[in-house]
PDB file of C-alpha atoms in Angstrom:
ATOM      1  CA  MET M   1    -101.093  -8.884 -73.673  1.00  0.00           C
ATOM      2  CA  LEU M   2     -97.406  -9.493 -74.478  1.00  0.00           C
ATOM      3  CA  SER M   3     -97.378  -6.596 -76.938  1.00  0.00           C
ATOM      4  CA  LEU M   4     -98.856  -4.225 -74.353  1.00  0.00           C
ATOM      5  CA  PHE M   5     -96.304  -5.330 -71.759  1.00  0.00           C
ATOM      6  CA  LEU M   6     -93.427  -4.791 -74.212  1.00  0.00           C
ATOM      7  CA  GLY M   7     -94.758  -1.376 -75.220  1.00  0.00           C
ATOM      8  CA  LEU M   8     -95.093  -0.210 -71.625  1.00  0.00           C
ATOM      9  CA  ALA M   9     -91.698  -1.676 -70.703  1.00  0.00           C
ATOM     10  CA  ALA M  10     -90.129   0.268 -73.576  1.00  0.00           C
ATOM     11  CA  PHE M  11     -91.070   3.599 -72.025  1.00  0.00           C
ATOM     12  CA  VAL M  12     -89.814   2.519 -68.595  1.00  0.00           C
ATOM     13  CA  LEU M  13     -86.485   1.623 -70.224  1.00  0.00           C
ATOM     14  CA  TYR M  14     -86.383   4.973 -72.040  1.00  0.00           C
ATOM     15  CA  LEU M  15     -86.924   6.797 -68.767  1.00  0.00           C
ATOM     16  CA  LEU M  16     -84.210   4.797 -66.993  1.00  0.00           C
ATOM     17  CA  TYR M  17     -81.853   5.495 -69.917  1.00  0.00           C
ATOM     18  CA  ASP M  18     -82.481   9.220 -69.609  1.00  0.00           C
ATOM     19  CA  ILE M  19     -82.016   9.314 -65.847  1.00  0.00           C
ATOM     20  CA  ASN M  20     -78.801   7.342 -66.236  1.00  0.00           C
ATOM     21  CA  SER M  21     -77.529   9.826 -68.841  1.00  0.00           C
ATOM     22  CA  PHE M  22     -77.163  12.571 -66.224  1.00  0.00           C
ATOM     23  CA  THR M  23     -76.610  10.518 -63.053  1.00  0.00           C
ATOM     24  CA  ARG M  24     -74.643   7.284 -62.806  1.00  0.00           C
ATOM     25  CA  LYS M  25     -73.837   6.868 -66.528  1.00  0.00           C
ATOM     26  CA  ASN M  26     -73.879   3.100 -66.120  1.00  0.00           C
ATOM     27  CA  PRO M  27     -72.933   1.435 -69.440  1.00  0.00           C
ATOM     28  CA  VAL M  28     -75.480  -1.363 -68.964  1.00  0.00           C
ATOM     29  CA  ILE M  29     -78.338   1.113 -68.448  1.00  0.00           C
ATOM     30  CA  HIS M  30     -77.010   3.077 -71.422  1.00  0.00           C
ATOM     31  CA  SER M  31     -78.146   0.137 -73.595  1.00  0.00           C
ATOM     32  CA  PHE M  32     -81.751   0.518 -72.367  1.00  0.00           C
ATOM     33  CA  PHE M  33     -82.573   2.972 -75.169  1.00  0.00           C
ATOM     34  CA  THR M  34     -81.785   0.306 -77.756  1.00  0.00           C
ATOM     35  CA  VAL M  35     -83.567  -2.430 -75.808  1.00  0.00           C
ATOM     36  CA  GLY M  36     -86.627  -0.212 -75.353  1.00  0.00           C
ATOM     37  CA  THR M  37     -86.709   0.543 -79.059  1.00  0.00           C
ATOM     38  CA  VAL M  38     -86.582  -3.174 -79.853  1.00  0.00           C
ATOM     39  CA  PHE M  39     -89.391  -3.809 -77.345  1.00  0.00           C
ATOM     40  CA  LEU M  40     -91.584  -1.102 -78.865  1.00  0.00           C
ATOM     41  CA  GLY M  41     -90.856  -2.348 -82.390  1.00  0.00           C
ATOM     42  CA  VAL M  42     -91.754  -5.926 -81.471  1.00  0.00           C
ATOM     43  CA  ALA M  43     -94.925  -4.726 -79.694  1.00  0.00           C
ATOM     44  CA  THR M  44     -95.981  -2.811 -82.799  1.00  0.00           C
ATOM     45  CA  VAL M  45     -95.267  -5.732 -85.127  1.00  0.00           C
ATOM     46  CA  LEU M  46     -97.271  -8.077 -82.863  1.00  0.00           C
ATOM     47  CA  ASP M  47    -100.204  -5.657 -82.867  1.00  0.00           C
ATOM     48  CA  LEU M  48    -100.005  -5.220 -86.641  1.00  0.00           C
ATOM     49  CA  TYR M  49     -99.939  -8.979 -87.128  1.00  0.00           C
ATOM     50  CA  ALA M  50    -102.964  -9.441 -84.853  1.00  0.00           C
ATOM     51  CA  ALA M  51    -104.857  -6.742 -86.781  1.00  0.00           C
ATOM     52  CA  TRP M  52    -103.940  -8.278 -90.137  1.00  0.00           C
ATOM     53  CA  LYS M  53    -104.947 -11.730 -88.925  1.00  0.00           C
ATOM     54  CA  GLY M  54    -108.260 -10.265 -87.785  1.00  0.00           C
ATOM     55  CA  GLY M  55    -109.026  -9.046 -91.313  1.00  0.00           C
ATOM     56  CA  CYS M  56    -107.768  -5.459 -91.117  1.00  0.00           C
ATOM     57  CA  PHE M  57    -105.659  -3.775 -93.806  1.00  0.00           C
ATOM     58  CA  SER M  58    -107.685  -5.305 -96.625  1.00  0.00           C
ATOM     59  CA  GLY M  59    -108.970  -2.287 -98.577  1.00  0.00           C
ATOM     60  CA  ALA M  60    -107.275   0.256-100.818  1.00  0.00           C
ATOM     61  CA  GLY M  61    -107.777   2.965 -98.201  1.00  0.00           C
ATOM     62  CA  ASP M  62    -105.983   0.814 -95.650  1.00  0.00           C
ATOM     63  CA  ILE M  63    -103.023   0.453 -98.015  1.00  0.00           C
ATOM     64  CA  LEU M  64    -102.839   4.253 -98.296  1.00  0.00           C
ATOM     65  CA  LEU M  65    -102.928   4.539 -94.498  1.00  0.00           C
ATOM     66  CA  LEU M  66    -100.108   1.978 -94.230  1.00  0.00           C
ATOM     67  CA  ALA M  67     -98.092   3.914 -96.804  1.00  0.00           C
ATOM     68  CA  GLY M  68     -98.637   7.121 -94.808  1.00  0.00           C
ATOM     69  CA  ALA M  69     -97.583   5.312 -91.623  1.00  0.00           C
ATOM     70  CA  ALA M  70     -94.434   4.085 -93.378  1.00  0.00           C
ATOM     71  CA  LEU M  71     -93.606   7.672 -94.398  1.00  0.00           C
ATOM     72  CA  ALA M  72     -94.179   8.880 -90.828  1.00  0.00           C
ATOM     73  CA  PHE M  73     -91.940   6.066 -89.577  1.00  0.00           C
ATOM     74  CA  ALA M  74     -89.199   7.058 -92.047  1.00  0.00           C
ATOM     75  CA  ALA M  75     -89.494  10.699 -90.934  1.00  0.00           C
ATOM     76  CA  MET M  76     -89.229   9.642 -87.283  1.00  0.00           C
ATOM     77  CA  ILE M  77     -86.106   7.573 -87.986  1.00  0.00           C
ATOM     78  CA  TYR M  78     -84.639  10.547 -89.837  1.00  0.00           C
ATOM     79  CA  CYS M  79     -85.400  12.901 -86.923  1.00  0.00           C
ATOM     80  CA  LEU M  80     -83.977  10.586 -84.269  1.00  0.00           C
ATOM     81  CA  PHE M  81     -80.937   9.136 -86.015  1.00  0.00           C
ATOM     82  CA  PHE M  82     -79.970  11.191 -89.069  1.00  0.00           C
ATOM     83  CA  ALA M  83     -80.952  14.793 -88.338  1.00  0.00           C
ATOM     84  CA  LEU M  84     -78.757  14.679 -85.227  1.00  0.00           C
ATOM     85  CA  PRO M  85     -75.035  13.985 -84.912  1.00  0.00           C
ATOM     86  CA  PHE M  86     -75.295  10.389 -83.606  1.00  0.00           C
ATOM     87  CA  GLU M  87     -72.054  10.224 -81.630  1.00  0.00           C
ATOM     88  CA  GLU M  88     -72.727  13.423 -79.682  1.00  0.00           C
ATOM     89  CA  THR M  89     -76.406  12.692 -79.118  1.00  0.00           C
ATOM     90  CA  TYR M  90     -76.487   9.001 -78.235  1.00  0.00           C
ATOM     91  CA  ALA M  91     -72.933   7.961 -77.388  1.00  0.00           C
ATOM     92  CA  ASP M  92     -71.123  10.881 -75.753  1.00  0.00           C
ATOM     93  CA  GLN M  93     -73.516  12.759 -73.474  1.00  0.00           C
ATOM     94  CA  ASP M  94     -71.153  15.014 -71.577  1.00  0.00           C
ATOM     95  CA  SER M  95     -72.529  18.259 -70.219  1.00  0.00           C
ATOM     96  CA  GLY M  96     -70.706  20.346 -72.849  1.00  0.00           C
ATOM     97  CA  ASN M  97     -72.797  19.131 -75.789  1.00  0.00           C
ATOM     98  CA  ARG M  98     -74.698  21.678 -77.850  1.00  0.00           C
ATOM     99  CA  VAL M  99     -78.154  21.212 -79.330  1.00  0.00           C
ATOM    100  CA  CYS M 100     -78.824  20.818 -83.024  1.00  0.00           C
ATOM    101  CA  ARG M 101     -80.677  23.904 -84.292  1.00  0.00           C
ATOM    102  CA  THR M 102     -81.052  23.036 -87.954  1.00  0.00           C
ATOM    103  CA  GLY M 103     -83.594  21.256 -90.128  1.00  0.00           C
ATOM    104  CA  ALA M 104     -86.195  19.319 -88.163  1.00  0.00           C
ATOM    105  CA  TYR M 105     -84.766  20.636 -84.883  1.00  0.00           C
ATOM    106  CA  ALA M 106     -85.388  24.211 -85.984  1.00  0.00           C
ATOM    107  CA  LEU M 107     -89.030  23.272 -86.630  1.00  0.00           C
ATOM    108  CA  CYS M 108     -89.695  22.195 -83.031  1.00  0.00           C
ATOM    109  CA  ARG M 109     -87.724  20.753 -80.130  1.00  0.00           C
ATOM    110  CA  HIS M 110     -89.200  17.256 -80.451  1.00  0.00           C
ATOM    111  CA  PRO M 111     -90.103  16.609 -84.110  1.00  0.00           C
ATOM    112  CA  GLY M 112     -89.923  12.841 -83.630  1.00  0.00           C
ATOM    113  CA  VAL M 113     -93.006  13.026 -81.391  1.00  0.00           C
ATOM    114  CA  LEU M 114     -95.098  14.390 -84.258  1.00  0.00           C
ATOM    115  CA  CYS M 115     -93.915  11.614 -86.580  1.00  0.00           C
ATOM    116  CA  PHE M 116     -94.452   8.974 -83.871  1.00  0.00           C
ATOM    117  CA  ALA M 117     -98.043  10.119 -83.248  1.00  0.00           C
ATOM    118  CA  ALA M 118     -98.788  10.330 -86.980  1.00  0.00           C
ATOM    119  CA  MET M 119     -97.449   6.815 -87.525  1.00  0.00           C
ATOM    120  CA  TYR M 120     -99.605   5.305 -84.785  1.00  0.00           C
ATOM    121  CA  LEU M 121    -102.663   7.309 -85.815  1.00  0.00           C
ATOM    122  CA  LEU M 122    -102.411   6.073 -89.405  1.00  0.00           C
ATOM    123  CA  LEU M 123    -101.722   2.482 -88.320  1.00  0.00           C
ATOM    124  CA  GLY M 124    -104.647   2.630 -85.915  1.00  0.00           C
ATOM    125  CA  LEU M 125    -107.033   3.997 -88.527  1.00  0.00           C
ATOM    126  CA  GLY M 126    -105.983   1.268 -90.937  1.00  0.00           C
ATOM    127  CA  ALA M 127    -106.447  -1.383 -88.248  1.00  0.00           C
ATOM    128  CA  LEU M 128    -109.952  -0.308 -87.223  1.00  0.00           C
ATOM    129  CA  PRO M 129    -111.877  -1.805 -85.487  1.00  0.00           C
ATOM    130  CA  ASP M 130    -108.840  -3.494 -83.926  1.00  0.00           C
ATOM    131  CA  ARG M 131    -107.306  -2.252 -80.635  1.00  0.00           C
ATOM    132  CA  MET M 132    -104.270  -0.787 -82.443  1.00  0.00           C
ATOM    133  CA  ILE M 133    -105.755   2.718 -82.365  1.00  0.00           C
ATOM    134  CA  LEU M 134    -105.967   2.551 -78.556  1.00  0.00           C
ATOM    135  CA  ARG M 135    -102.407   1.244 -78.280  1.00  0.00           C
ATOM    136  CA  GLY M 136    -101.203   4.012 -80.546  1.00  0.00           C
ATOM    137  CA  MET M 137    -102.957   6.615 -78.420  1.00  0.00           C
ATOM    138  CA  LEU M 138    -101.431   5.121 -75.263  1.00  0.00           C
ATOM    139  CA  TYR M 139     -97.920   5.006 -76.741  1.00  0.00           C
ATOM    140  CA  SER M 140     -98.277   8.546 -78.071  1.00  0.00           C
ATOM    141  CA  ALA M 141     -99.357   9.795 -74.627  1.00  0.00           C
ATOM    142  CA  LEU M 142     -96.418   7.988 -72.998  1.00  0.00           C
ATOM    143  CA  ASN M 143     -94.078   9.420 -75.614  1.00  0.00           C
ATOM    144  CA  LEU M 144     -95.394  12.912 -74.925  1.00  0.00           C
ATOM    145  CA  ALA M 145     -94.825  12.426 -71.182  1.00  0.00           C
ATOM    146  CA  TYR M 146     -91.344  11.116 -71.931  1.00  0.00           C
ATOM    147  CA  VAL M 147     -90.343  14.141 -74.023  1.00  0.00           C
ATOM    148  CA  CYS M 148     -91.764  16.464 -71.372  1.00  0.00           C
ATOM    149  CA  PHE M 149     -89.379  14.797 -68.932  1.00  0.00           C
ATOM    150  CA  GLN M 150     -86.541  15.200 -71.420  1.00  0.00           C
ATOM    151  CA  ASP M 151     -87.408  18.831 -72.075  1.00  0.00           C
ATOM    152  CA  ARG M 152     -87.509  19.805 -68.398  1.00  0.00           C
ATOM    153  CA  ILE M 153     -85.066  17.407 -66.736  1.00  0.00           C
ATOM    154  CA  THR M 154     -82.723  15.517 -69.078  1.00  0.00           C
ATOM    155  CA  PHE M 155     -81.799  17.943 -71.837  1.00  0.00           C
ATOM    156  CA  PRO M 156     -81.013  20.978 -69.647  1.00  0.00           C
ATOM    157  CA  ARG M 157     -78.493  18.718 -67.865  1.00  0.00           C
ATOM    158  CA  THR M 158     -77.172  17.203 -71.102  1.00  0.00           C
ATOM    159  CA  PHE M 159     -76.843  20.240 -73.375  1.00  0.00           C
ATOM    160  CA  CYS M 160     -75.103  23.396 -72.237  1.00  0.00           C
ATOM    161  CA  ASP M 161     -77.288  25.648 -74.429  1.00  0.00           C
ATOM    162  CA  TYR M 162     -80.665  23.952 -74.006  1.00  0.00           C
ATOM    163  CA  GLU M 163     -82.267  26.823 -72.092  1.00  0.00           C
ATOM    164  CA  ASP M 164     -81.518  29.215 -74.962  1.00  0.00           C
ATOM    165  CA  TYR M 165     -82.808  26.653 -77.447  1.00  0.00           C
ATOM    166  CA  ARG M 166     -86.018  26.301 -75.434  1.00  0.00           C
ATOM    167  CA  GLN M 167     -86.583  30.066 -75.694  1.00  0.00           C
ATOM    168  CA  GLU M 168     -86.017  30.112 -79.471  1.00  0.00           C
ATOM    169  CA  VAL M 169     -87.728  26.953 -80.756  1.00  0.00           C
ATOM    170  CA  PRO M 170     -91.297  25.786 -79.987  1.00  0.00           C
ATOM    171  CA  PHE M 171     -91.847  22.616 -77.977  1.00  0.00           C
ATOM    172  CA  LEU M 172     -94.046  20.659 -80.428  1.00  0.00           C
ATOM    173  CA  ILE M 173     -96.252  22.911 -82.545  1.00  0.00           C
ATOM    174  CA  PRO M 174     -94.226  24.682 -85.247  1.00  0.00           C
ATOM    175  CA  THR M 175     -94.630  28.419 -85.726  1.00  0.00           C
ATOM    176  CA  ARG M 176     -94.314  30.411 -88.934  1.00  0.00           C
ATOM    177  CA  ASN M 177     -90.759  31.469 -87.985  1.00  0.00           C
ATOM    178  CA  SER M 178     -89.708  27.953 -87.024  1.00  0.00           C
ATOM    179  CA  VAL M 179     -91.024  26.575 -90.331  1.00  0.00           C
ATOM    180  CA  ILE M 180     -89.044  29.196 -92.267  1.00  0.00           C
ATOM    181  CA  THR M 181     -85.866  28.495 -90.279  1.00  0.00           C
ATOM    182  CA  ALA M 182     -86.290  24.731 -90.653  1.00  0.00           C
ATOM    183  CA  TRP M 183     -86.789  25.050 -94.403  1.00  0.00           C
ATOM    184  CA  LYS M 184     -83.754  27.321 -94.812  1.00  0.00           C
ATOM    185  CA  THR M 185     -81.513  24.987 -92.818  1.00  0.00           C
ATOM    186  CA  LEU M 186     -82.898  21.588 -93.858  1.00  0.00           C
ATOM    187  CA  PHE M 187     -80.389  20.936 -96.602  1.00  0.00           C
ATOM    188  CA  ARG M 188     -77.447  22.807 -95.119  1.00  0.00           C
ATOM    189  CA  ALA M 189     -74.426  20.742 -94.240  1.00  0.00           C
ATOM    190  CA  ASP M 190     -73.118  23.472 -91.938  1.00  0.00           C
ATOM    191  CA  SER M 191     -72.940  22.981 -88.207  1.00  0.00           C
ATOM    192  CA  GLU M 192     -75.632  24.341 -85.941  1.00  0.00           C
ATOM    193  CA  GLU M 193     -73.287  27.041 -84.658  1.00  0.00           C
ATOM    194  CA  ASP M 194     -73.586  28.828 -88.016  1.00  0.00           C
ATOM    195  CA  VAL M 195     -77.347  29.257 -87.712  1.00  0.00           C
ATOM    196  CA  PRO M 196     -78.448  32.612 -86.259  1.00  0.00           C
TER     197      PRO M 196
END
């Protein structure tokens, strides 16, 4: 029950963080993103521990699923913290910021959501018949709702060119053109302004 509470609280904190980013800009609420991430991490670890204690993750197939989940987790961390300029994205959210249009953010507007869902799907499959699959589905649905809020409310107020970006790059499902652009720009060190 504690893990479910922490997981749900994480998404409430994320939402409050986002609302604060374009309203009051309270420094205490600005820390809610970090606190929410810690809550969600602890919730996931508690659920994984309960599944392991219940006899899950014992076969070779489960180890492969855990390895896949670890790769999805690494990709999500990359998308959220390394594919974006950290200072501009998480620390200085003035209205003049420009979106990143390279690499993962040329693929789709919210690539972290795909990694997040893949991670929980693989963890849940490895934990079957434990409840982890249901928690992963719930967290993935909440994450999808959260990025919908960001896409329609937060980011247009945070990034001066978000409307143009929304017209050029798909929301979640990559297209042939977005895959080509992402591949071409993935390893470029240039700024996003140089990308056509």
